[in-house]
Coordinates of C-alpha atoms and ligand atoms in Angstrom, one line a residue:
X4 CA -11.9 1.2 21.7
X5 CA -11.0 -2.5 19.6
X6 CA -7.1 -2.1 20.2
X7 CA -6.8 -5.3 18.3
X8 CA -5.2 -4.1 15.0
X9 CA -1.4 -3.2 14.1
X10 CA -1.2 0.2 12.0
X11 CA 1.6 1.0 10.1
X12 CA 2.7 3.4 7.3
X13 CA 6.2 4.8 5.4
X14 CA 7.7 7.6 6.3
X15 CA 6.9 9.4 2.8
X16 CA 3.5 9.7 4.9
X17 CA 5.0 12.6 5.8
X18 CA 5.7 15.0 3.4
X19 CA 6.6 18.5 2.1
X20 CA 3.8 19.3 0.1
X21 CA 5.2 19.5 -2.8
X22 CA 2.4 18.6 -5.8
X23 CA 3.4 18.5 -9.6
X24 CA 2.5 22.1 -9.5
X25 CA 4.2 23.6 -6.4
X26 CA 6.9 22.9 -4.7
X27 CA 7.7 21.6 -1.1
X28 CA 5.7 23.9 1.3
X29 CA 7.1 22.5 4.8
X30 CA 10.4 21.7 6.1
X31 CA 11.7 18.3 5.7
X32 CA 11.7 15.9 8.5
X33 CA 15.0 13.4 8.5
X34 CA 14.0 9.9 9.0
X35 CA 15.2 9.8 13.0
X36 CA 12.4 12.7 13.4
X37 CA 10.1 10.8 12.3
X38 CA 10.3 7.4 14.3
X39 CA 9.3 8.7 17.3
X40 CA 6.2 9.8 15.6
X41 CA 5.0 6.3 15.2
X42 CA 4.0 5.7 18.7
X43 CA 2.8 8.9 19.8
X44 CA 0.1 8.2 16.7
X45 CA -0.3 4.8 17.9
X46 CA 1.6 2.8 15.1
X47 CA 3.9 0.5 15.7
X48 CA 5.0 -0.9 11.8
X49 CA 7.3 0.9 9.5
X50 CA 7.2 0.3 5.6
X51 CA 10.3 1.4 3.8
X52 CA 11.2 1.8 0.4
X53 CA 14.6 0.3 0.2
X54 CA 16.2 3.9 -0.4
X55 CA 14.1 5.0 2.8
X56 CA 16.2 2.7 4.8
X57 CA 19.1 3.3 3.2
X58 CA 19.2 6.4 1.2
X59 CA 21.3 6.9 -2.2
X60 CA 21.6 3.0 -2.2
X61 CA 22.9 2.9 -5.9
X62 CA 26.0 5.2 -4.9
X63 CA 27.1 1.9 -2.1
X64 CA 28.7 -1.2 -2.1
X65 CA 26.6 -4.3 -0.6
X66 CA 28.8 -4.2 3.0
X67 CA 27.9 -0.3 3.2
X68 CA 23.9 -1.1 2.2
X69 CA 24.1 -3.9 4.8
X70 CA 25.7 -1.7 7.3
X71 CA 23.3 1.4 7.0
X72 CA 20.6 -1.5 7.1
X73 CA 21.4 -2.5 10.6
X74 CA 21.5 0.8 11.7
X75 CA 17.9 1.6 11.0
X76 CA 17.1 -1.6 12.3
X77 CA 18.8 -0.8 15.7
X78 CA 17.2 2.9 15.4
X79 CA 13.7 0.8 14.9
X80 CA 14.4 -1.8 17.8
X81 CA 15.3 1.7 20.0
X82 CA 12.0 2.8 19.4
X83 CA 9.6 -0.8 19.6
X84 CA 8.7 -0.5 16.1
X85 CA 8.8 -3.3 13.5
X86 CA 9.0 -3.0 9.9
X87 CA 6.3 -4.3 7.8
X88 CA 7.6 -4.5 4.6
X89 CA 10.1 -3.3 2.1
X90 CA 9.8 -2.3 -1.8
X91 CA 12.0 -1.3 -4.0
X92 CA 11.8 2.1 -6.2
X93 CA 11.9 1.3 -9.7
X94 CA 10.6 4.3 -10.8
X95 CA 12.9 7.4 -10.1
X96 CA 16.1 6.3 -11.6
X97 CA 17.1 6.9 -15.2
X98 CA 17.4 3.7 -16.0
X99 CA 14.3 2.9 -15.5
X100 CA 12.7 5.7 -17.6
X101 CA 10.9 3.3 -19.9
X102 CA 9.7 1.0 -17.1
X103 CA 12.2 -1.4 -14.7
X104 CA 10.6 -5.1 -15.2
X105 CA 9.3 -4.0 -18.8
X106 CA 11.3 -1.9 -20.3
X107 CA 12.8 -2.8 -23.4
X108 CA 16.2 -2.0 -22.6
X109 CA 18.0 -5.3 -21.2
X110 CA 20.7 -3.2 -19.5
X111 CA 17.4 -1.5 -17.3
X112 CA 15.7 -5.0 -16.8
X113 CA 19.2 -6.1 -15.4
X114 CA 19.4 -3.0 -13.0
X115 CA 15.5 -3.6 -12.3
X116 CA 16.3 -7.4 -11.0
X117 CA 19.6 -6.3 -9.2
X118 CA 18.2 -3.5 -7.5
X119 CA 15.5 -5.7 -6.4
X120 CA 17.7 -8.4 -4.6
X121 CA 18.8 -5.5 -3.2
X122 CA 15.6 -4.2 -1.7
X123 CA 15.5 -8.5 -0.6
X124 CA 18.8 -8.2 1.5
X125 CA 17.4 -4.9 3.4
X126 CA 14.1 -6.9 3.7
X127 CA 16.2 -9.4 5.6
X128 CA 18.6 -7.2 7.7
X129 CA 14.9 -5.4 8.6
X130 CA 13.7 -8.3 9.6
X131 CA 10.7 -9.0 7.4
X132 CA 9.8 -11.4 4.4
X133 CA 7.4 -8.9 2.9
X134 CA 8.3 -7.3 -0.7
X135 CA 5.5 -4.6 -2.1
X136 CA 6.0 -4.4 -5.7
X137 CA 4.4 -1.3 -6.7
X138 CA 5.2 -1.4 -10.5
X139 CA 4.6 2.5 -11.0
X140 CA 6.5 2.8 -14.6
X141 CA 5.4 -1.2 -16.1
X142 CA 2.9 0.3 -18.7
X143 CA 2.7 2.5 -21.8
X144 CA 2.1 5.9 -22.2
X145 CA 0.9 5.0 -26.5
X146 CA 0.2 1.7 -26.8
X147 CA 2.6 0.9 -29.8
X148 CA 5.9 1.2 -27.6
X149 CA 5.7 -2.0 -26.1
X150 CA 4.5 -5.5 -26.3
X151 CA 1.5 -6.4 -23.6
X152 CA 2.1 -10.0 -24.3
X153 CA 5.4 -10.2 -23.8
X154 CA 5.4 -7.8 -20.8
X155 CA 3.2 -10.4 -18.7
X156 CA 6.1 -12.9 -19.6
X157 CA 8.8 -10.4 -18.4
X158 CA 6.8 -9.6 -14.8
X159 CA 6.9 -13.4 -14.6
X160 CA 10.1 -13.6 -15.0
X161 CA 10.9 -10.7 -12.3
X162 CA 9.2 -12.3 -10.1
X163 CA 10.5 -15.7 -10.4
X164 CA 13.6 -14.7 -10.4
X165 CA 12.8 -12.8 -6.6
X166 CA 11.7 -16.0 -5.7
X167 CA 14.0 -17.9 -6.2
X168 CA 16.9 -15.6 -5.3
X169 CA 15.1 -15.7 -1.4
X170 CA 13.3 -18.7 -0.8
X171 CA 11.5 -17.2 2.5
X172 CA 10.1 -13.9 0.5
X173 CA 6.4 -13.0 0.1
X174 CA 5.7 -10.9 -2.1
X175 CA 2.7 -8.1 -2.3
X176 CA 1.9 -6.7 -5.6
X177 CA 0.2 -3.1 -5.2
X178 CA -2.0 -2.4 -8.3
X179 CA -2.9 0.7 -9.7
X180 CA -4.5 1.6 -13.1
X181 CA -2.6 4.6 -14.3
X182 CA -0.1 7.2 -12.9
X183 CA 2.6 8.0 -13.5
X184 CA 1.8 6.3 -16.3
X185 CA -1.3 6.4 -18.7
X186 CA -1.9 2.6 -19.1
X187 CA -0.5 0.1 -16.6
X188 CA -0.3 -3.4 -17.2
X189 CA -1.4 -4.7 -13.8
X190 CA -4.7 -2.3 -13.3
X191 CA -6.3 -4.1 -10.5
X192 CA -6.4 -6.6 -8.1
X193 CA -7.7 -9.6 -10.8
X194 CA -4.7 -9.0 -13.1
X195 CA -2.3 -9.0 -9.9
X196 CA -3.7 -11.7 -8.3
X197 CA -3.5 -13.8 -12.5
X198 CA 0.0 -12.9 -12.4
X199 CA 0.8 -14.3 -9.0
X200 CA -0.8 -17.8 -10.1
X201 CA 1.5 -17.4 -13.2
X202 CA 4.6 -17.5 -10.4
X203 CA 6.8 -20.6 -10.2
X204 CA 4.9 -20.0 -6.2
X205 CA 1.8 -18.8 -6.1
X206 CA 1.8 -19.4 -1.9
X207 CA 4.0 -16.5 -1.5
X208 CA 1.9 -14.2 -3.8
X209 CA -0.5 -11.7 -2.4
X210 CA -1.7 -8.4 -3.1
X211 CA -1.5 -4.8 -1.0
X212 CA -4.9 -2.7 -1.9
X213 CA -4.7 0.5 -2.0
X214 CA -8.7 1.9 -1.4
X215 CA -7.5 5.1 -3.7
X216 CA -6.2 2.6 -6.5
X217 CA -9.4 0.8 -6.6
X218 CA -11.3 4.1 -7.1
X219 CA -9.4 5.3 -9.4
X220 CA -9.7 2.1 -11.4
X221 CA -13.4 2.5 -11.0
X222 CA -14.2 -0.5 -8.6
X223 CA -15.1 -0.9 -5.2
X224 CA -11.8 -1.2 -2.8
X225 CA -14.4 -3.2 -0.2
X226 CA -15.0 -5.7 -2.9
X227 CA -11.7 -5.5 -4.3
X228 CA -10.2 -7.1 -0.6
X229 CA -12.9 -9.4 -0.8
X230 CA -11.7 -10.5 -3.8
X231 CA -8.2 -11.2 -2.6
X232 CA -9.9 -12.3 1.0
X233 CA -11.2 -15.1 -0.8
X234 CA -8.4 -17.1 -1.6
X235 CA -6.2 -15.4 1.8
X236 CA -4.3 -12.9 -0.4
X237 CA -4.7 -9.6 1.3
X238 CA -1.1 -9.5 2.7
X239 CA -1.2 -5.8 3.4
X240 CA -3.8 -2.8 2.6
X241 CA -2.8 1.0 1.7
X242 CA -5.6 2.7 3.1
X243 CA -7.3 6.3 2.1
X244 CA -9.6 7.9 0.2
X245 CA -10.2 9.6 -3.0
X246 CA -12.3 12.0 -4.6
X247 CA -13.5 10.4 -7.8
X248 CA -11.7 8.7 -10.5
X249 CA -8.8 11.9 -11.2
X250 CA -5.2 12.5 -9.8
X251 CA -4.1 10.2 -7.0
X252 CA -4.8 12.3 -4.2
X253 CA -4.1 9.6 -1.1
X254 CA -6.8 11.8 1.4
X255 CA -6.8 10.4 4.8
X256 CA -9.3 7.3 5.5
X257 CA -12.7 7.6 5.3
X258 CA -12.5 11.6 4.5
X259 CA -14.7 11.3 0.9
X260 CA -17.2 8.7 1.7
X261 CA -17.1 7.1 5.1
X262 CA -19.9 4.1 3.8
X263 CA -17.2 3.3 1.6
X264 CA -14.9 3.3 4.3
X265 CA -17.1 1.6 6.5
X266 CA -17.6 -1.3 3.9
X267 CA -13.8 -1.6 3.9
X268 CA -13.7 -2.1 7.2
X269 CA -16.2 -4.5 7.6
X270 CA -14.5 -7.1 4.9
X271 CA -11.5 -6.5 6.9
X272 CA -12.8 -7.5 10.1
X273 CA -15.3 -10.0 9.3
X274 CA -12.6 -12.0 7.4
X275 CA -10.8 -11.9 10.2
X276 CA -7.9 -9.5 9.0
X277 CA -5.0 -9.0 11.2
X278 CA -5.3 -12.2 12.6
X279 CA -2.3 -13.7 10.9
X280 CA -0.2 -10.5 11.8
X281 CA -1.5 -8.4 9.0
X282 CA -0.7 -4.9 9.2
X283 CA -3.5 -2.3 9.0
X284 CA -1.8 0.1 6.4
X285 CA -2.1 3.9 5.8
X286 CA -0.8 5.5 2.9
X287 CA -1.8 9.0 3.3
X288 CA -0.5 12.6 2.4
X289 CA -1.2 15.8 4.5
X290 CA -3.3 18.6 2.8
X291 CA -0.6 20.9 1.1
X292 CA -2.5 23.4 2.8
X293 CA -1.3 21.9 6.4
X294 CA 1.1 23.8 8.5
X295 CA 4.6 22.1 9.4
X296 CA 3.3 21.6 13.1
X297 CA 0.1 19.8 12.3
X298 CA 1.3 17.9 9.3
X299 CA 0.8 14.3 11.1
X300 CA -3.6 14.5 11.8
X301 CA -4.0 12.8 8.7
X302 CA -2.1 9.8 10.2
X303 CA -4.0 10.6 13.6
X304 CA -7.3 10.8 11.8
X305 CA -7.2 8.3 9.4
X306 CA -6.3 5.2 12.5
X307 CA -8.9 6.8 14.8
X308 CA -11.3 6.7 11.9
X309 CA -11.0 3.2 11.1
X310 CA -11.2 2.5 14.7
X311 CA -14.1 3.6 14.9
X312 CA -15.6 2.4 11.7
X313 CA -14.4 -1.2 13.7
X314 CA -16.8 0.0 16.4
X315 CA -19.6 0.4 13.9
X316 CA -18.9 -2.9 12.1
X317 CA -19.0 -4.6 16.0
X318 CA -22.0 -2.6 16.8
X319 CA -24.8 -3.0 13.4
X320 CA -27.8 -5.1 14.0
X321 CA -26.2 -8.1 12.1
X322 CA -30.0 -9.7 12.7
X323 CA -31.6 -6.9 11.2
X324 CA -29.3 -7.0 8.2
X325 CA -30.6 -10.6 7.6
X326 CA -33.6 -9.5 7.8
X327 CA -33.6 -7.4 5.6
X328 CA -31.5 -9.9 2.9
X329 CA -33.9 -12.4 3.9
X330 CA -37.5 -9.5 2.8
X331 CA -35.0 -8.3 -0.2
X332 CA -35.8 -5.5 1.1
X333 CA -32.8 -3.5 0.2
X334 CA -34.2 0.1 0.6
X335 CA -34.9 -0.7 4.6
X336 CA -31.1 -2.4 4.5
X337 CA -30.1 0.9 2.9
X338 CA -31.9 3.1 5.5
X339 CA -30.5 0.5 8.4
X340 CA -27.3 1.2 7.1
X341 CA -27.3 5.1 6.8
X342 CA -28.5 5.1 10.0
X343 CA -26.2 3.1 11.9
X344 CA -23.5 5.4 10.2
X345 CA -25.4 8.9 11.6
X346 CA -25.4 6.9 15.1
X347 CA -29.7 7.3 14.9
X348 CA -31.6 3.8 14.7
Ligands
3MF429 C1 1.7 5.2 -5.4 C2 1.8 4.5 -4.1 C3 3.1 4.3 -3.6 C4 3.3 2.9 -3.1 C5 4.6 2.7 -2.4 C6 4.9 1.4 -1.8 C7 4.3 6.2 -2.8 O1 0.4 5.5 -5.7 O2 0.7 4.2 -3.6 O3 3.4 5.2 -2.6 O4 2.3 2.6 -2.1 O5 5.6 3.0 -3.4 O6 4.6 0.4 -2.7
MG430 MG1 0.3 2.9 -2.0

């Protein structure tokens, strides 16, 4: 088996079930539960929302943040796991209804920025530079509401202003067409990666793909990391699967369309991902089917599936393929492909 990759995920990986048509269907696990988890699936990063690390964050004054901050840090140390990044959740609290970063309340936009130097000082008491900026609630749900134009100039701004309050920062921005809401202004992984060179420091821009964000903005996730492999901005990946372009549904790797999965994993490795202490990602929810005691085999799956997949990447004819290229013979590529994948040749 490759052991050369780092896998990682956030504890909402697991989960209670709950849909927005049900409720919670298994117990919840408190966050101590769930750290010894990590290495028995064979992960050793943690990504936190800030209010993961330290919960009902709002409520606390900065010495009582930076002291529950430590404490998860000592709890991580205790159990040899690192945390990978940190990102703040802009889009539970009232204030930011109407987005954080967007909205066109100033009062919100202020509580967006704060709460995000926030989220920087747990980054730093975590001990990592990474920020994800998932912007879940910066779009419109009719078009009218708000101004596109000067919503580009106001994610700038947020952004800049994270910058410059932490020089050291990187900063990951997670796109995602819609949900929760209808339109979002930074759909895909071009509009993230234009907005980063909009930045007063484009260096510390990057994106985190998410493979079900790309489907469900109708593109390839395998050429969307290309995309961002190009110019070395894959910071971090979200990895999982989805079945066409409806709800988010964050299915464990691989589990809809393992070619697609398999592509994934080849860009990955043949661009040498991980290499620079990139984190394989997961960010995938149990069936709500799944009983309490087995509500982890999507994390086991979805690592031992892409471990694999690396196996099949390592293992394809790679003269063949040129071959192939070289004839344009893409129906023989196609069957070399399929193949490989069914393990017959
Ligand atoms: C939503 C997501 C989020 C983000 C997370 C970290 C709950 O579709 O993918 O997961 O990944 O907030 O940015
Ligand atoms: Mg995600």
């Amino acid at each position: 088996m490759p052991q050369d990759y780092r896998f990682s995920f956030g504890p909402w990986n697991i989960h209670e079930g709950a849909d927005p048509f049900g409720p919670p269907v298994r117990a919840p696990i408190p966050f101590h539960e769930k750290l010894p988890l990590y290495q028995e699936l064979g992960f050793e990063g943690v990504q936190f929302h800030d209010d993961d690390a330290v919960p009902d964050l709002n409520d606390l004054t900065a010495a009582q943040i930076a002291d529950q901050a430590k404490e998860v840090k000592t709890m991580l140390d205790d159990h040899g796991l690192v945390t990978e990044l940190v990102a703040p959740r802009l889009w539970e609290d009232p204030r930011t209804i109407d987005g954080a970063y967007t909205s066109n309340d100033p009062d919100s936009r202020a509580f967006a920025r704060e709460r995000s130097h926030i989220t920087i000082d747990i980054a730093n008491i975590l001990d990592t530079d990474l920020i994800v900026l998932w912007l879940a609630r910066e779009g419109t749900y009719i078009r009218e509401a708000k101004d596109s134009t000067k919503a580009v100039d106001q994610l700038v701004e947020a952004i800049n202003d994270m910058l410059a309050y932490d020089p050291n920062i990187r900063i990951a921005i997670e796109p995602k067409p819609n949900e929760p809401m209808d339109q979002s202004y930074i759909p895909t992984t071009g509009h993230a990666l234009a907005l980063a060179y909009m930045t007063d420091d484009p260096e510390r821009l990057g994106v985190n793909i998410e493979s079900a964000h790309a489907i469900l903005a109708g593109l390839d996730p395998a050429d969307e990391m290309g995309f961002a492999l190009a110019r070395h901005k894959l910071f971090t990946v979200h990895l999982n699967d989805q079945n066409g372009p409806k709800y988010d549904q964050d299915k464990a790797f691989g589990s809809v369309n393992l070619r697609r999965a398999f592509n994934q994993v080849a860009v990955l490795e043949r661009n040498g991902y991980g290499q620079n202490g990139e984190f394989v990602g997961l960010d995938v929810k149990a069936m709500r089917t799944q009983k309490a005691e087995v509500a982890v085999k999507h994390l086991r799956n979805s690592r031992a599936t892409f471990l694999r997949l690396v196996e099949l990447v390592r293992s394809l004819n790679d003269v063949a393929v040129q071959e192939c290229i070289a004839r344009r013979d893409y129906e023989e590529l196609d069957a070399l492909i399929l193949n490989h994948l069914l393990g017959v040749s």
